[in-house]
Amino acid sequence: MTTSPLTPPPGYDDRDGYIWLDNEMQEWREANVHVLTHGLHYGGSVFEGERVYDGEIFKLREHTERLIKSAAYLDMVVPYSLDELMDASREVVEANNIVNGYVRPLAWRGPEAMGIAAQACKIHVAIACWEWPKYFFPKGGEGVGLALKTSQWRRCDPRTMPVQAKAAGIYAVGTMAKHEADRAGYDDALMLDVHGRVAESSGANLFVVKDGKIKTPVPECFLNGITRQTVIGLARELGYSVEEGIIMPDDLKSVDEIFLTGTAAEIAAVSKIDDVVNIPIGPVTLKLQEAYHALVRRKTAAAA
Ligand SMILES: Cc1ncc(COP(=O)(O)O)c(C=O)c1O
């Protein structure tokens, strides 16, 4: 589909392709919900974000397990098994001919009830996929680091929300923080937790490097990302020391490198935070980017 500069590009509801919806492969434009869907009104919705590299979904099992767990945190039972969901994810990638792209599974409460109680609501599941470049591209690598603005919004107390659930409701605050950063001309928000400690960005985990040692906040108030866990393992395999601990905003002034990790963001270098941090992209970040890239594309590397 071609668009002129005056025509906005089609939205996510207006594309060719297929979406797996409640165990059926639906035409993309037919995969709709009713406006009185419970999940839309009361935040009863959980999702995943996965990447396809060279035709294979990276860490599909871990993401699918997390989807089921996220639903369980919200007292929702996904009506498909882990294997059924993994098969459906692969099917939808194949149906849309996605070789390198992004997969978005979603589970939500349907329109069978209205009001806080949702026991009568059916749990629906959809899986969509599309081609999607790196989240911050071309920033975060290639010599240009990201600029983060500390948000007025904080990651929530784990007693307020089940923070390990990838629950749509939690993202309302991420969107507000991201908008605040966008308006100020920054690439993303740096979010602190309720105690004022460094937490993460609006959609990715954060690491710092000082004197060759890597440190990352303990995921008490935010999602313990699958990429975060992968990068911790990779870094240790490469011989780096990785500590999980408290990072205060003031500590950022004296670190050598900062980077974000996430399925969408992959490993993205940070160069600026507010007006207090201005650092180049460093060697540890570059090394980890290279190692991560090799890991996610290991299938291709093995075939070469
Ligand atoms: C708020 C938030 N934190 C962290 C992450 C990183 O998680 P993962 O590495 O599992 O994609 C994400 C992305 O899903 C996110 O949205």
Tab-separated table of C-alpha atoms and ligand atoms in Angstrom:
chain	number	residue	atom	x	y	z
A	1	MET	CA	0.000	0.000	0.000
A	2	THR	CA	1.420	3.427	-0.927
A	3	THR	CA	0.793	6.576	1.093
A	4	SER	CA	1.372	10.181	0.155
A	5	PRO	CA	2.890	12.594	2.687
A	6	LEU	CA	-0.669	13.875	3.244
A	7	THR	CA	-2.190	10.456	3.901
A	8	PRO	CA	-1.452	8.945	7.295
A	9	PRO	CA	-0.138	5.386	7.071
A	10	PRO	CA	-2.748	2.683	7.720
A	11	GLY	CA	-3.312	1.826	11.368
A	12	TYR	CA	-2.692	-1.566	12.883
A	13	ASP	CA	-6.306	-2.497	12.156
A	14	ASP	CA	-5.920	-1.961	8.431
A	15	ARG	CA	-3.363	-4.386	7.071
A	16	ASP	CA	-3.205	-7.465	4.935
A	17	GLY	CA	-2.444	-10.751	6.630
A	18	TYR	CA	-3.744	-13.058	9.322
A	19	ILE	CA	-4.216	-12.948	13.069
A	20	TRP	CA	-4.683	-16.059	15.172
A	21	LEU	CA	-7.809	-15.363	17.229
A	22	ASP	CA	-9.430	-17.842	19.590
A	23	ASN	CA	-8.001	-20.845	17.805
A	24	GLU	CA	-8.795	-19.667	14.265
A	25	MET	CA	-6.673	-17.938	11.678
A	26	GLN	CA	-8.670	-14.761	10.930
A	27	GLU	CA	-8.267	-12.221	8.146
A	28	TRP	CA	-6.312	-9.322	9.718
A	29	ARG	CA	-9.133	-6.764	9.356
A	30	GLU	CA	-11.722	-9.189	10.799
A	31	ALA	CA	-9.869	-9.783	14.072
A	32	ASN	CA	-12.011	-7.388	16.144
A	33	VAL	CA	-13.522	-7.077	19.629
A	34	HIS	CA	-16.719	-5.427	20.889
A	35	VAL	CA	-16.558	-2.023	22.642
A	36	LEU	CA	-18.035	-3.583	25.786
A	37	THR	CA	-15.098	-5.926	26.151
A	38	HIS	CA	-14.275	-6.175	29.866
A	39	GLY	CA	-10.509	-6.039	29.308
A	40	LEU	CA	-10.878	-2.669	27.590
A	41	HIS	CA	-12.758	-1.142	30.529
A	42	TYR	CA	-11.016	-2.672	33.535
A	43	GLY	CA	-7.510	-3.447	32.287
A	44	GLY	CA	-7.991	-7.238	32.250
A	45	SER	CA	-5.489	-7.881	29.534
A	46	VAL	CA	-1.965	-9.294	29.367
A	47	PHE	CA	0.374	-9.519	26.430
A	48	GLU	CA	3.780	-10.544	25.176
A	49	GLY	CA	6.329	-9.089	22.797
A	50	GLU	CA	8.537	-11.540	20.928
A	51	ARG	CA	10.987	-11.223	18.097
A	52	VAL	CA	11.381	-13.458	15.077
A	53	TYR	CA	14.942	-13.792	13.834
A	54	ASP	CA	15.503	-15.640	10.593
A	55	GLY	CA	12.074	-17.264	10.846
A	56	GLU	CA	12.394	-18.457	14.456
A	57	ILE	CA	10.790	-16.873	17.521
A	58	PHE	CA	13.526	-16.173	20.062
A	59	LYS	CA	12.786	-17.630	23.519
A	60	LEU	CA	9.261	-18.588	22.449
A	61	ARG	CA	8.812	-20.973	25.375
A	62	GLU	CA	9.869	-18.354	27.965
A	63	HIS	CA	7.568	-15.718	26.481
A	64	THR	CA	4.628	-18.104	26.251
A	65	GLU	CA	5.158	-19.247	29.835
A	66	ARG	CA	5.216	-15.614	30.896
A	67	LEU	CA	1.932	-14.928	29.063
A	68	ILE	CA	0.251	-17.743	30.970
A	69	LYS	CA	1.771	-16.543	34.265
A	70	SER	CA	0.842	-12.914	33.605
A	71	ALA	CA	-2.757	-14.028	33.076
A	72	ALA	CA	-2.655	-16.074	36.286
A	73	TYR	CA	-1.483	-13.003	38.260
A	74	LEU	CA	-4.652	-11.262	37.034
A	75	ASP	CA	-6.774	-14.280	37.993
A	76	MET	CA	-7.262	-15.265	34.365
A	77	VAL	CA	-6.843	-18.791	33.010
A	78	VAL	CA	-5.637	-18.912	29.419
A	79	PRO	CA	-7.736	-21.613	27.737
A	80	TYR	CA	-4.836	-23.079	25.727
A	81	SER	CA	-1.826	-25.121	26.733
A	82	LEU	CA	1.754	-23.920	26.446
A	83	ASP	CA	2.290	-26.171	23.434
A	84	GLU	CA	-0.913	-25.023	21.734
A	85	LEU	CA	0.092	-21.384	22.139
A	86	MET	CA	3.623	-22.042	20.900
A	87	ASP	CA	2.264	-23.869	17.841
A	88	ALA	CA	-0.191	-21.035	17.173
A	89	SER	CA	2.636	-18.483	17.389
A	90	ARG	CA	4.694	-20.392	14.832
A	91	GLU	CA	1.621	-20.813	12.591
A	92	VAL	CA	0.849	-17.115	12.543
A	93	VAL	CA	4.462	-16.242	11.741
A	94	GLU	CA	4.351	-18.677	8.862
A	95	ALA	CA	0.928	-17.524	7.625
A	96	ASN	CA	2.222	-13.947	7.414
A	97	ASN	CA	5.611	-14.934	5.926
A	98	ILE	CA	7.481	-13.092	8.658
A	99	VAL	CA	11.190	-13.868	8.586
A	100	ASN	CA	12.343	-11.015	10.811
A	101	GLY	CA	9.693	-9.297	12.860
A	102	TYR	CA	7.705	-9.048	16.026
A	103	VAL	CA	5.018	-11.258	17.574
A	104	ARG	CA	2.288	-9.918	19.849
A	105	PRO	CA	0.245	-12.509	21.796
A	106	LEU	CA	-2.579	-11.014	23.854
A	107	ALA	CA	-5.085	-12.496	26.323
A	108	TRP	CA	-8.064	-10.532	27.616
A	109	ARG	CA	-11.423	-10.724	29.325
A	110	GLY	CA	-14.347	-10.689	26.922
A	111	PRO	CA	-17.725	-8.883	26.999
A	112	GLU	CA	-19.748	-11.508	28.903
A	113	ALA	CA	-19.914	-9.341	32.065
A	114	MET	CA	-19.655	-5.666	32.984
A	115	GLY	CA	-18.523	-4.437	36.397
A	116	ILE	CA	-15.512	-5.188	38.541
A	117	ALA	CA	-16.241	-8.890	38.934
A	118	ALA	CA	-15.158	-10.757	35.839
A	119	GLN	CA	-15.608	-14.436	36.630
A	120	ALA	CA	-18.197	-14.774	33.845
A	121	CYS	CA	-15.908	-13.328	31.198
A	122	LYS	CA	-14.428	-15.637	28.621
A	123	ILE	CA	-10.670	-15.354	28.180
A	124	HIS	CA	-9.812	-14.617	24.581
A	125	VAL	CA	-6.410	-14.984	22.991
A	126	ALA	CA	-4.987	-13.436	19.853
A	127	ILE	CA	-1.548	-13.644	18.285
A	128	ALA	CA	-0.477	-11.128	15.657
A	129	CYS	CA	2.876	-10.546	14.002
A	130	TRP	CA	4.406	-8.003	11.695
A	131	GLU	CA	7.714	-6.709	10.450
A	132	TRP	CA	9.197	-4.287	12.950
A	133	PRO	CA	12.677	-2.783	12.972
A	134	LYS	CA	14.622	-2.134	16.166
A	135	TYR	CA	12.505	-0.101	18.556
A	136	PHE	CA	14.880	2.876	18.743
A	137	PHE	CA	16.508	2.458	15.324
A	138	PRO	CA	18.837	4.072	14.312
A	139	LYS	CA	19.561	5.211	17.882
A	140	GLY	CA	20.899	2.960	20.617
A	141	GLY	CA	23.770	1.704	18.485
A	142	GLU	CA	25.691	2.766	15.377
A	143	GLY	CA	27.375	5.591	17.291
A	144	VAL	CA	24.241	7.344	18.532
A	145	GLY	CA	23.089	6.660	22.078
A	146	LEU	CA	19.641	7.348	23.505
A	147	ALA	CA	18.689	10.367	25.579
A	148	LEU	CA	16.508	9.611	28.622
A	149	LYS	CA	14.514	12.037	30.700
A	150	THR	CA	13.742	11.186	34.305
A	151	SER	CA	9.981	10.903	34.565
A	152	GLN	CA	7.738	12.329	37.231
A	153	TRP	CA	5.975	8.923	37.074
A	154	ARG	CA	7.336	6.040	39.085
A	155	ARG	CA	7.209	2.283	38.739
A	156	CYS	CA	4.602	0.992	41.111
A	157	ASP	CA	4.931	-0.704	44.453
A	158	PRO	CA	4.758	-4.513	44.025
A	159	ARG	CA	1.943	-4.452	46.582
A	160	THR	CA	-0.069	-2.243	44.205
A	161	MET	CA	0.263	-4.294	41.023
A	162	PRO	CA	1.727	-7.713	40.223
A	163	VAL	CA	4.810	-6.186	38.620
A	164	GLN	CA	5.997	-9.440	37.028
A	165	ALA	CA	2.792	-9.587	34.983
A	166	LYS	CA	3.094	-8.062	31.547
A	167	ALA	CA	-0.303	-6.542	32.180
A	168	ALA	CA	-1.723	-3.848	29.919
A	169	GLY	CA	-2.804	-1.780	32.960
A	170	ILE	CA	0.792	-1.260	34.060
A	171	TYR	CA	1.577	0.253	30.665
A	172	ALA	CA	-0.744	3.242	31.185
A	173	VAL	CA	1.952	4.869	33.307
A	174	GLY	CA	4.691	3.870	30.839
A	175	THR	CA	2.809	5.669	28.081
A	176	MET	CA	2.477	8.816	30.210
A	177	ALA	CA	6.205	8.739	30.993
A	178	LYS	CA	7.078	8.161	27.341
A	179	HIS	CA	4.865	11.075	26.233
A	180	GLU	CA	6.495	13.324	28.816
A	181	ALA	CA	9.958	12.398	27.471
A	182	ASP	CA	8.855	12.797	23.831
A	183	ARG	CA	7.476	16.270	24.512
A	184	ALA	CA	10.794	17.328	26.046
A	185	GLY	CA	12.706	16.055	23.001
A	186	TYR	CA	14.113	12.894	24.611
A	187	ASP	CA	14.025	9.354	23.246
A	188	ASP	CA	12.551	7.716	26.317
A	189	ALA	CA	11.844	8.053	30.017
A	190	LEU	CA	14.014	6.950	32.891
A	191	MET	CA	11.635	5.679	35.535
A	192	LEU	CA	12.448	5.476	39.224
A	193	ASP	CA	10.680	3.160	41.644
A	194	VAL	CA	8.521	4.216	44.593
A	195	HIS	CA	11.653	4.491	46.756
A	196	GLY	CA	13.386	6.843	44.288
A	197	ARG	CA	15.814	4.200	43.025
A	198	VAL	CA	16.615	3.781	39.331
A	199	ALA	CA	14.201	1.211	37.869
A	200	GLU	CA	14.039	1.040	34.066
A	201	SER	CA	12.813	2.921	30.998
A	202	SER	CA	9.194	2.984	29.811
A	203	GLY	CA	9.632	-0.374	28.051
A	204	ALA	CA	13.074	-1.843	28.719
A	205	ASN	CA	15.387	-2.768	31.601
A	206	LEU	CA	18.498	-0.786	32.463
A	207	PHE	CA	22.147	-1.676	33.060
A	208	VAL	CA	25.183	0.422	33.940
A	209	VAL	CA	28.895	-0.292	33.532
A	210	LYS	CA	31.570	1.129	35.790
A	211	ASP	CA	35.241	0.151	35.679
A	212	GLY	CA	34.337	-2.814	33.466
A	213	LYS	CA	31.756	-4.161	35.954
A	214	ILE	CA	28.095	-4.419	35.078
A	215	LYS	CA	25.289	-3.574	37.468
A	216	THR	CA	21.518	-3.636	37.082
A	217	PRO	CA	18.671	-2.843	39.496
A	218	VAL	CA	16.925	-5.684	41.314
A	219	PRO	CA	13.570	-6.275	39.560
A	220	GLU	CA	11.407	-5.674	42.621
A	221	CYS	CA	9.167	-2.990	41.145
A	222	PHE	CA	9.398	-3.791	37.448
A	223	LEU	CA	9.401	-6.628	34.937
A	224	ASN	CA	12.375	-8.989	35.141
A	225	GLY	CA	12.781	-8.962	31.353
A	226	ILE	CA	13.665	-12.063	29.390
A	227	THR	CA	16.315	-10.036	27.551
A	228	ARG	CA	17.635	-8.795	30.908
A	229	GLN	CA	18.076	-12.392	32.067
A	230	THR	CA	19.633	-13.376	28.729
A	231	VAL	CA	22.080	-10.470	28.865
A	232	ILE	CA	23.095	-11.238	32.450
A	233	GLY	CA	23.900	-14.800	31.352
A	234	LEU	CA	25.723	-13.662	28.213
A	235	ALA	CA	27.791	-11.104	30.110
A	236	ARG	CA	28.824	-13.666	32.730
A	237	GLU	CA	29.776	-16.123	29.972
A	238	LEU	CA	31.948	-13.400	28.499
A	239	GLY	CA	33.685	-13.050	31.858
A	240	TYR	CA	32.088	-9.827	33.096
A	241	SER	CA	31.038	-9.415	36.684
A	242	VAL	CA	27.305	-8.655	36.874
A	243	GLU	CA	25.771	-7.416	40.102
A	244	GLU	CA	22.086	-6.903	40.829
A	245	GLY	CA	21.726	-4.099	43.344
A	246	ILE	CA	20.482	-0.663	44.191
A	247	ILE	CA	21.285	2.146	41.757
A	248	MET	CA	20.382	5.672	42.840
A	249	PRO	CA	19.910	8.463	40.278
A	250	ASP	CA	23.085	10.188	41.553
A	251	ASP	CA	25.113	7.021	40.857
A	252	LEU	CA	24.424	7.491	37.137
A	253	LYS	CA	26.637	10.603	37.101
A	254	SER	CA	29.779	8.526	37.559
A	255	VAL	CA	29.150	5.439	35.391
A	256	ASP	CA	31.038	4.751	32.158
A	257	GLU	CA	28.207	3.176	30.158
A	258	ILE	CA	24.455	2.750	30.320
A	259	PHE	CA	22.309	0.501	28.156
A	260	LEU	CA	18.724	-0.746	27.960
A	261	THR	CA	17.575	-4.289	27.252
A	262	GLY	CA	14.267	-5.551	25.943
A	263	THR	CA	12.802	-7.727	23.242
A	264	ALA	CA	11.856	-4.703	21.143
A	265	ALA	CA	14.849	-2.534	22.096
A	266	GLU	CA	17.358	-5.437	22.088
A	267	ILE	CA	20.496	-3.825	23.613
A	268	ALA	CA	20.316	-0.063	23.189
A	269	ALA	CA	23.075	2.279	24.351
A	270	VAL	CA	22.174	5.365	26.400
A	271	SER	CA	24.331	8.490	26.059
A	272	LYS	CA	22.380	11.133	27.891
A	273	ILE	CA	20.194	11.377	30.985
A	274	ASP	CA	18.580	14.769	31.650
A	275	ASP	CA	21.390	17.302	31.749
A	276	VAL	CA	23.525	15.287	34.132
A	277	VAL	CA	24.847	12.342	32.127
A	278	ASN	CA	26.681	12.673	28.821
A	279	ILE	CA	28.676	9.582	27.905
A	280	PRO	CA	29.715	7.867	24.682
A	281	ILE	CA	28.700	4.345	23.696
A	282	GLY	CA	31.274	2.159	25.429
A	283	PRO	CA	33.112	-1.079	24.685
A	284	VAL	CA	31.107	-3.303	27.037
A	285	THR	CA	27.823	-2.249	25.428
A	286	LEU	CA	29.264	-2.866	21.965
A	287	LYS	CA	30.593	-6.276	22.952
A	288	LEU	CA	27.240	-7.308	24.415
A	289	GLN	CA	25.361	-6.025	21.367
A	290	GLU	CA	27.600	-8.176	19.181
A	291	ALA	CA	27.154	-11.240	21.416
A	292	TYR	CA	23.372	-10.758	21.599
A	293	HIS	CA	23.130	-10.384	17.855
A	294	ALA	CA	25.095	-13.628	17.387
A	295	LEU	CA	22.906	-15.437	19.921
A	296	VAL	CA	19.555	-14.501	18.405
A	297	ARG	CA	20.772	-15.388	14.927
A	298	ARG	CA	22.569	-18.566	15.937
A	299	LYS	CA	20.423	-20.640	13.585
A	300	THR	CA	21.713	-18.686	10.597
A	301	ALA	CA	25.264	-18.770	11.909
A	302	ALA	CA	25.073	-22.552	12.311
A	303	ALA	CA	23.776	-22.960	8.756
A	304	ALA	CA	26.512	-20.784	7.229
B	1	LIG	C1	8.232	-2.152	31.025
B	1	LIG	C2	9.149	-3.162	30.420
B	1	LIG	N1	10.268	-3.502	31.071
B	1	LIG	C3	11.131	-4.399	30.584
B	1	LIG	C4	10.887	-5.012	29.374
B	1	LIG	C5	11.859	-5.998	28.851
B	1	LIG	O1	11.287	-7.276	28.847
B	1	LIG	P1	11.727	-8.398	27.816
B	1	LIG	O2	13.210	-8.388	27.815
B	1	LIG	O3	11.147	-9.628	28.372
B	1	LIG	O4	11.171	-8.005	26.501
B	1	LIG	C6	9.748	-4.689	28.663
B	1	LIG	C7	9.455	-5.315	27.377
B	1	LIG	O5	8.728	-6.228	27.292
B	1	LIG	C8	8.844	-3.752	29.199
B	1	LIG	O6	7.739	-3.419	28.528
